[in-house]
């Protein structure tokens, strides 16, 4: 079985179930101090490939760039399934990121320009009111187009752990998948 095809099917079912986690994942990385970091991100599908869209000024950009492997966790409560993926990454074509960026709501667009022209994502500011004023005040027509810092990574999973809690036997069904020479090798795991 191809676990990525299965993940796409499970996400489709979760979307049909109006699962609030259907489009989300948790991405874990390691920072410059060798400490673990994790955050929720939208897990996108670009064609049949999984991708993350993020701003290049963010700490996670640096972390993902400097470590060869990231861990991505997907939990779909409405289908009772967890995936843990170890992935290498590859940049999404900037043209595709820019096209998708045009569909973003106004404030996230302004925020992306704020990161680019004023202050990097995740840095601290003196107070929230000035921050909100500075972001909402960015109305230059140039800001209708994606900044250079809007970027994306394709995920290239090479190890997948799928845990299905919904097995009628009551014993959770867990499988590991390793990509060996382009072919997924499957193993049954103790849940
Ligand atoms: C439901 C949800 C979805 C999110 N989606 C994204 C996303 O797609 N891209 C993003 O950069 N941050 C997203 N965030 C915010 C991140 O979790 C995080 O706070 C931010 O990216 C800063 O992370 P960093 O300091 O590790 O770079 C999302 C947060 C939540 C709660």
PDB file of C-alpha atoms and ligand atoms in Angstrom:
ATOM      1  CA  UNK A   1       0.000   0.000   0.000  1.00  0.00           C
ATOM      2  CA  UNK A   2       1.116   3.558  -0.699  1.00  0.00           C
ATOM      3  CA  UNK A   3       0.646   5.345   2.668  1.00  0.00           C
ATOM      4  CA  UNK A   4       0.526   8.798   1.049  1.00  0.00           C
ATOM      5  CA  UNK A   5      -2.402   7.774  -1.161  1.00  0.00           C
ATOM      6  CA  UNK A   6      -4.059   6.418   1.990  1.00  0.00           C
ATOM      7  CA  UNK A   7      -3.366   9.706   3.820  1.00  0.00           C
ATOM      8  CA  UNK A   8      -4.964  11.665   0.955  1.00  0.00           C
ATOM      9  CA  UNK A   9      -8.032   9.369   1.137  1.00  0.00           C
ATOM     10  CA  UNK A  10      -8.282   9.741   4.919  1.00  0.00           C
ATOM     11  CA  UNK A  11      -8.060  13.542   4.589  1.00  0.00           C
ATOM     12  CA  UNK A  12     -10.785  13.485   1.952  1.00  0.00           C
ATOM     13  CA  UNK A  13     -13.009  11.515   4.335  1.00  0.00           C
ATOM     14  CA  UNK A  14     -12.147  13.931   7.171  1.00  0.00           C
ATOM     15  CA  UNK A  15     -13.118  16.900   4.971  1.00  0.00           C
ATOM     16  CA  UNK A  16     -16.428  15.169   4.156  1.00  0.00           C
ATOM     17  CA  UNK A  17     -16.912  14.743   7.931  1.00  0.00           C
ATOM     18  CA  UNK A  18     -16.166  18.481   8.398  1.00  0.00           C
ATOM     19  CA  UNK A  19     -13.284  17.527  10.647  1.00  0.00           C
ATOM     20  CA  UNK A  20     -11.601  20.704  11.981  1.00  0.00           C
ATOM     21  CA  UNK A  21      -8.212  18.966  11.649  1.00  0.00           C
ATOM     22  CA  UNK A  22      -8.773  17.777   8.068  1.00  0.00           C
ATOM     23  CA  UNK A  23      -6.393  20.344   6.573  1.00  0.00           C
ATOM     24  CA  UNK A  24      -3.918  20.669   9.424  1.00  0.00           C
ATOM     25  CA  UNK A  25      -0.720  19.087  10.649  1.00  0.00           C
ATOM     26  CA  UNK A  26       1.897  19.595  13.344  1.00  0.00           C
ATOM     27  CA  UNK A  27       5.419  20.197  12.091  1.00  0.00           C
ATOM     28  CA  UNK A  28       8.336  19.431  14.376  1.00  0.00           C
ATOM     29  CA  UNK A  29      11.831  20.725  13.743  1.00  0.00           C
ATOM     30  CA  UNK A  30      15.038  21.359  15.674  1.00  0.00           C
ATOM     31  CA  UNK A  31      16.210  24.912  16.369  1.00  0.00           C
ATOM     32  CA  UNK A  32      19.697  26.429  16.389  1.00  0.00           C
ATOM     33  CA  UNK A  33      20.081  25.501  20.098  1.00  0.00           C
ATOM     34  CA  UNK A  34      19.243  21.886  19.283  1.00  0.00           C
ATOM     35  CA  UNK A  35      15.885  22.226  21.013  1.00  0.00           C
ATOM     36  CA  UNK A  36      12.676  20.703  19.605  1.00  0.00           C
ATOM     37  CA  UNK A  37      10.046  23.087  18.195  1.00  0.00           C
ATOM     38  CA  UNK A  38       6.548  22.241  16.968  1.00  0.00           C
ATOM     39  CA  UNK A  39       3.665  24.215  15.509  1.00  0.00           C
ATOM     40  CA  UNK A  40       0.325  23.750  13.735  1.00  0.00           C
ATOM     41  CA  UNK A  41       0.368  24.465   9.998  1.00  0.00           C
ATOM     42  CA  UNK A  42      -2.038  24.020   7.114  1.00  0.00           C
ATOM     43  CA  UNK A  43      -1.028  20.905   5.175  1.00  0.00           C
ATOM     44  CA  UNK A  44      -1.678  21.666   1.527  1.00  0.00           C
ATOM     45  CA  UNK A  45      -2.077  19.450  -1.494  1.00  0.00           C
ATOM     46  CA  UNK A  46      -0.404  20.744  -4.635  1.00  0.00           C
ATOM     47  CA  UNK A  47      -1.587  18.243  -7.234  1.00  0.00           C
ATOM     48  CA  UNK A  48      -0.986  14.948  -5.455  1.00  0.00           C
ATOM     49  CA  UNK A  49       1.974  16.314  -3.438  1.00  0.00           C
ATOM     50  CA  UNK A  50       1.876  17.463   0.180  1.00  0.00           C
ATOM     51  CA  UNK A  51       3.219  20.954   0.840  1.00  0.00           C
ATOM     52  CA  UNK A  52       3.655  23.623   3.508  1.00  0.00           C
ATOM     53  CA  UNK A  53       3.357  27.333   2.738  1.00  0.00           C
ATOM     54  CA  UNK A  54       5.192  29.675   5.070  1.00  0.00           C
ATOM     55  CA  UNK A  55       7.066  32.929   5.331  1.00  0.00           C
ATOM     56  CA  UNK A  56      10.794  32.870   4.811  1.00  0.00           C
ATOM     57  CA  UNK A  57      11.372  35.302   7.706  1.00  0.00           C
ATOM     58  CA  UNK A  58       9.979  32.815  10.245  1.00  0.00           C
ATOM     59  CA  UNK A  59      12.184  30.771  12.587  1.00  0.00           C
ATOM     60  CA  UNK A  60      10.733  27.556  11.135  1.00  0.00           C
ATOM     61  CA  UNK A  61      12.039  28.469   7.682  1.00  0.00           C
ATOM     62  CA  UNK A  62      15.599  28.512   8.996  1.00  0.00           C
ATOM     63  CA  UNK A  63      15.031  25.325  10.985  1.00  0.00           C
ATOM     64  CA  UNK A  64      13.542  23.444   8.043  1.00  0.00           C
ATOM     65  CA  UNK A  65      16.317  24.680   5.748  1.00  0.00           C
ATOM     66  CA  UNK A  66      19.125  23.653   8.063  1.00  0.00           C
ATOM     67  CA  UNK A  67      17.929  20.193   9.101  1.00  0.00           C
ATOM     68  CA  UNK A  68      17.740  17.423   6.535  1.00  0.00           C
ATOM     69  CA  UNK A  69      14.580  15.858   8.005  1.00  0.00           C
ATOM     70  CA  UNK A  70      11.393  17.198   9.593  1.00  0.00           C
ATOM     71  CA  UNK A  71       8.632  15.311  11.345  1.00  0.00           C
ATOM     72  CA  UNK A  72       4.997  15.989  10.418  1.00  0.00           C
ATOM     73  CA  UNK A  73       2.080  14.664  12.477  1.00  0.00           C
ATOM     74  CA  UNK A  74      -1.470  14.482  11.125  1.00  0.00           C
ATOM     75  CA  UNK A  75      -4.311  13.605  13.517  1.00  0.00           C
ATOM     76  CA  UNK A  76      -7.765  13.207  12.004  1.00  0.00           C
ATOM     77  CA  UNK A  77     -10.174  12.809  14.938  1.00  0.00           C
ATOM     78  CA  UNK A  78     -13.256  12.131  12.795  1.00  0.00           C
ATOM     79  CA  UNK A  79     -11.589   9.091  11.182  1.00  0.00           C
ATOM     80  CA  UNK A  80      -9.585   8.158  14.285  1.00  0.00           C
ATOM     81  CA  UNK A  81      -6.282   7.993  12.458  1.00  0.00           C
ATOM     82  CA  UNK A  82      -2.828   9.398  13.206  1.00  0.00           C
ATOM     83  CA  UNK A  83       0.045   9.693  10.733  1.00  0.00           C
ATOM     84  CA  UNK A  84       3.635  10.459  11.651  1.00  0.00           C
ATOM     85  CA  UNK A  85       5.781  11.298   8.644  1.00  0.00           C
ATOM     86  CA  UNK A  86       9.512  11.762   8.421  1.00  0.00           C
ATOM     87  CA  UNK A  87      10.149  13.956   5.423  1.00  0.00           C
ATOM     88  CA  UNK A  88      12.828  15.571   3.373  1.00  0.00           C
ATOM     89  CA  UNK A  89      11.743  18.782   1.681  1.00  0.00           C
ATOM     90  CA  UNK A  90      12.043  20.441  -1.711  1.00  0.00           C
ATOM     91  CA  UNK A  91      11.004  24.030  -2.598  1.00  0.00           C
ATOM     92  CA  UNK A  92       7.603  24.585  -4.207  1.00  0.00           C
ATOM     93  CA  UNK A  93       7.905  26.485  -7.514  1.00  0.00           C
ATOM     94  CA  UNK A  94       7.616  30.198  -6.610  1.00  0.00           C
ATOM     95  CA  UNK A  95       5.040  30.684  -9.402  1.00  0.00           C
ATOM     96  CA  UNK A  96       2.679  28.207  -7.673  1.00  0.00           C
ATOM     97  CA  UNK A  97       3.171  29.856  -4.274  1.00  0.00           C
ATOM     98  CA  UNK A  98       2.479  33.282  -5.779  1.00  0.00           C
ATOM     99  CA  UNK A  99      -0.714  32.090  -7.509  1.00  0.00           C
ATOM    100  CA  UNK A 100      -2.014  30.560  -4.307  1.00  0.00           C
ATOM    101  CA  UNK A 101      -1.014  33.670  -2.304  1.00  0.00           C
ATOM    102  CA  UNK A 102      -3.407  35.780  -4.410  1.00  0.00           C
ATOM    103  CA  UNK A 103      -6.309  33.769  -2.944  1.00  0.00           C
ATOM    104  CA  UNK A 104      -5.383  34.639   0.659  1.00  0.00           C
ATOM    105  CA  UNK A 105      -7.613  36.976   2.704  1.00  0.00           C
ATOM    106  CA  UNK A 106      -6.504  40.610   3.071  1.00  0.00           C
ATOM    107  CA  UNK A 107      -4.986  40.506   6.572  1.00  0.00           C
ATOM    108  CA  UNK A 108      -2.735  37.464   5.951  1.00  0.00           C
ATOM    109  CA  UNK A 109      -1.536  39.227   2.776  1.00  0.00           C
ATOM    110  CA  UNK A 110      -0.740  42.389   4.731  1.00  0.00           C
ATOM    111  CA  UNK A 111       0.952  40.302   7.401  1.00  0.00           C
ATOM    112  CA  UNK A 112       3.209  38.705   4.800  1.00  0.00           C
ATOM    113  CA  UNK A 113       4.214  42.196   3.643  1.00  0.00           C
ATOM    114  CA  UNK A 114       4.742  43.292   7.246  1.00  0.00           C
ATOM    115  CA  UNK A 115       7.188  40.386   7.747  1.00  0.00           C
ATOM    116  CA  UNK A 116       8.970  41.378   4.552  1.00  0.00           C
ATOM    117  CA  UNK A 117       9.250  45.135   4.960  1.00  0.00           C
ATOM    118  CA  UNK A 118       9.048  45.703   8.730  1.00  0.00           C
ATOM    119  CA  UNK A 119       9.698  42.814  11.079  1.00  0.00           C
ATOM    120  CA  UNK A 120      10.245  39.091  10.811  1.00  0.00           C
ATOM    121  CA  UNK A 121       7.562  36.637  11.923  1.00  0.00           C
ATOM    122  CA  UNK A 122       7.845  35.528  15.572  1.00  0.00           C
ATOM    123  CA  UNK A 123       9.948  38.550  16.651  1.00  0.00           C
ATOM    124  CA  UNK A 124       8.750  40.660  19.595  1.00  0.00           C
ATOM    125  CA  UNK A 125       7.125  44.100  19.385  1.00  0.00           C
ATOM    126  CA  UNK A 126       6.623  46.895  21.931  1.00  0.00           C
ATOM    127  CA  UNK A 127       2.825  46.680  21.991  1.00  0.00           C
ATOM    128  CA  UNK A 128      -0.061  45.016  20.158  1.00  0.00           C
ATOM    129  CA  UNK A 129      -1.954  48.176  19.198  1.00  0.00           C
ATOM    130  CA  UNK A 130       0.958  49.623  17.202  1.00  0.00           C
ATOM    131  CA  UNK A 131       1.481  46.215  15.610  1.00  0.00           C
ATOM    132  CA  UNK A 132      -2.161  45.973  14.434  1.00  0.00           C
ATOM    133  CA  UNK A 133      -2.042  49.574  13.125  1.00  0.00           C
ATOM    134  CA  UNK A 134       1.185  48.910  11.240  1.00  0.00           C
ATOM    135  CA  UNK A 135      -0.164  45.703   9.636  1.00  0.00           C
ATOM    136  CA  UNK A 136      -3.585  47.074   8.658  1.00  0.00           C
ATOM    137  CA  UNK A 137      -1.963  50.301   7.400  1.00  0.00           C
ATOM    138  CA  UNK A 138      -0.027  48.447   4.686  1.00  0.00           C
ATOM    139  CA  UNK A 139      -2.176  49.319   1.678  1.00  0.00           C
ATOM    140  CA  UNK A 140       0.328  49.947  -1.117  1.00  0.00           C
ATOM    141  CA  UNK A 141      -0.962  48.500  -4.490  1.00  0.00           C
ATOM    142  CA  UNK A 142       2.348  46.614  -4.625  1.00  0.00           C
ATOM    143  CA  UNK A 143       1.069  44.596  -1.658  1.00  0.00           C
ATOM    144  CA  UNK A 144      -1.524  42.947  -3.904  1.00  0.00           C
ATOM    145  CA  UNK A 145       1.255  40.641  -5.136  1.00  0.00           C
ATOM    146  CA  UNK A 146       3.148  38.001  -3.191  1.00  0.00           C
ATOM    147  CA  UNK A 147       6.352  39.200  -1.519  1.00  0.00           C
ATOM    148  CA  UNK A 148       9.579  37.334  -2.212  1.00  0.00           C
ATOM    149  CA  UNK A 149       9.381  35.856   1.307  1.00  0.00           C
ATOM    150  CA  UNK A 150       6.182  33.884   0.577  1.00  0.00           C
ATOM    151  CA  UNK A 151       7.545  30.408   0.076  1.00  0.00           C
ATOM    152  CA  UNK A 152       6.613  26.758   0.139  1.00  0.00           C
ATOM    153  CA  UNK A 153       8.122  23.342   0.753  1.00  0.00           C
ATOM    154  CA  UNK A 154       6.999  20.102  -0.812  1.00  0.00           C
ATOM    155  CA  UNK A 155       7.159  17.224   1.662  1.00  0.00           C
ATOM    156  CA  UNK A 156       9.024  14.138   0.516  1.00  0.00           C
ATOM    157  CA  UNK A 157       8.015  11.504   3.098  1.00  0.00           C
ATOM    158  CA  UNK A 158      10.340   8.518   3.353  1.00  0.00           C
ATOM    159  CA  UNK A 159       8.990   6.984   6.543  1.00  0.00           C
ATOM    160  CA  UNK A 160       5.327   6.847   7.580  1.00  0.00           C
ATOM    161  CA  UNK A 161       3.714   5.466  10.736  1.00  0.00           C
ATOM    162  CA  UNK A 162      -0.076   5.057  10.458  1.00  0.00           C
ATOM    163  CA  UNK A 163      -2.093   4.328  13.605  1.00  0.00           C
ATOM    164  CA  UNK A 164      -5.784   3.498  13.171  1.00  0.00           C
ATOM    165  CA  UNK A 165      -7.707   3.606  16.449  1.00  0.00           C
ATOM    166  CA  UNK A 166     -11.011   2.550  14.882  1.00  0.00           C
ATOM    167  CA  UNK A 167     -10.294  -1.156  14.415  1.00  0.00           C
ATOM    168  CA  UNK A 168     -13.356  -3.228  15.422  1.00  0.00           C
ATOM    169  CA  UNK A 169     -11.146  -5.742  17.311  1.00  0.00           C
ATOM    170  CA  UNK A 170     -10.330  -3.039  19.849  1.00  0.00           C
ATOM    171  CA  UNK A 171      -6.609  -3.564  19.162  1.00  0.00           C
ATOM    172  CA  UNK A 172      -5.333  -0.470  17.372  1.00  0.00           C
ATOM    173  CA  UNK A 173      -4.022  -1.123  13.880  1.00  0.00           C
ATOM    174  CA  UNK A 174      -0.513   0.258  13.360  1.00  0.00           C
ATOM    175  CA  UNK A 175       1.696  -0.024  10.282  1.00  0.00           C
ATOM    176  CA  UNK A 176       5.113   1.379   9.431  1.00  0.00           C
ATOM    177  CA  UNK A 177       6.101   2.191   5.848  1.00  0.00           C
ATOM    178  CA  UNK A 178       9.636   2.796   4.629  1.00  0.00           C
ATOM    179  CA  UNK A 179      10.431   4.004   1.133  1.00  0.00           C
ATOM    180  CA  UNK A 180      13.197   1.734  -0.176  1.00  0.00           C
ATOM    181  CA  UNK A 181      14.471   2.338  -3.725  1.00  0.00           C
ATOM    182  CA  UNK A 182      11.185   4.053  -4.610  1.00  0.00           C
ATOM    183  CA  UNK A 183       8.978   1.237  -3.244  1.00  0.00           C
ATOM    184  CA  UNK A 184       7.001   1.391   0.029  1.00  0.00           C
ATOM    185  CA  UNK A 185       7.883  -1.505   2.354  1.00  0.00           C
ATOM    186  CA  UNK A 186       5.215  -2.223   4.952  1.00  0.00           C
ATOM    187  CA  UNK A 187       5.561  -3.638   8.476  1.00  0.00           C
ATOM    188  CA  UNK A 188       2.946  -4.343  11.119  1.00  0.00           C
ATOM    189  CA  UNK A 189       3.843  -2.525  14.355  1.00  0.00           C
ATOM    190  CA  UNK A 190       2.850  -3.127  17.945  1.00  0.00           C
ATOM    191  CA  UNK A 191       0.378  -0.322  18.659  1.00  0.00           C
TER     192      UNK A 191
HETATM  193  C1  LIG B   1      -4.996  26.143  12.837  1.00  0.00           C
HETATM  194  C2  LIG B   1      -3.662  26.834  12.599  1.00  0.00           C
HETATM  195  C3  LIG B   1      -3.155  26.883  11.305  1.00  0.00           C
HETATM  196  C4  LIG B   1      -1.931  27.522  11.058  1.00  0.00           C
HETATM  197  N1  LIG B   1      -1.434  27.528   9.782  1.00  0.00           N
HETATM  198  C5  LIG B   1      -0.250  28.123   9.527  1.00  0.00           C
HETATM  199  C6  LIG B   1       0.333  28.067   8.214  1.00  0.00           C
HETATM  200  O1  LIG B   1      -0.187  27.449   7.274  1.00  0.00           O
HETATM  201  N2  LIG B   1       1.508  28.726   8.012  1.00  0.00           N
HETATM  202  C7  LIG B   1       2.137  29.386   9.026  1.00  0.00           C
HETATM  203  O2  LIG B   1       3.218  29.937   8.789  1.00  0.00           O
HETATM  204  N3  LIG B   1       1.649  29.418  10.285  1.00  0.00           N
HETATM  205  C8  LIG B   1       0.461  28.814  10.565  1.00  0.00           C
HETATM  206  N4  LIG B   1      -0.055  28.836  11.847  1.00  0.00           N
HETATM  207  C9  LIG B   1       0.711  29.525  12.923  1.00  0.00           C
HETATM  208  C10 LIG B   1       1.846  28.614  13.417  1.00  0.00           C
HETATM  209  O3  LIG B   1       1.332  27.581  14.246  1.00  0.00           O
HETATM  210  C11 LIG B   1       2.950  29.388  14.189  1.00  0.00           C
HETATM  211  O4  LIG B   1       2.378  30.050  15.301  1.00  0.00           O
HETATM  212  C12 LIG B   1       3.664  30.439  13.311  1.00  0.00           C
HETATM  213  O5  LIG B   1       3.845  29.941  11.986  1.00  0.00           O
HETATM  214  C13 LIG B   1       5.041  30.796  13.892  1.00  0.00           C
HETATM  215  O6  LIG B   1       5.833  29.640  13.979  1.00  0.00           O
HETATM  216  P1  LIG B   1       7.431  29.683  14.153  1.00  0.00           P
HETATM  217  O7  LIG B   1       7.731  30.728  15.209  1.00  0.00           O
HETATM  218  O8  LIG B   1       7.786  28.285  14.614  1.00  0.00           O
HETATM  219  O9  LIG B   1       8.024  30.015  12.814  1.00  0.00           O
HETATM  220  C14 LIG B   1      -1.236  28.161  12.123  1.00  0.00           C
HETATM  221  C15 LIG B   1      -1.749  28.069  13.429  1.00  0.00           C
HETATM  222  C16 LIG B   1      -2.940  27.415  13.657  1.00  0.00           C
HETATM  223  C17 LIG B   1      -3.467  27.336  15.099  1.00  0.00           C
END
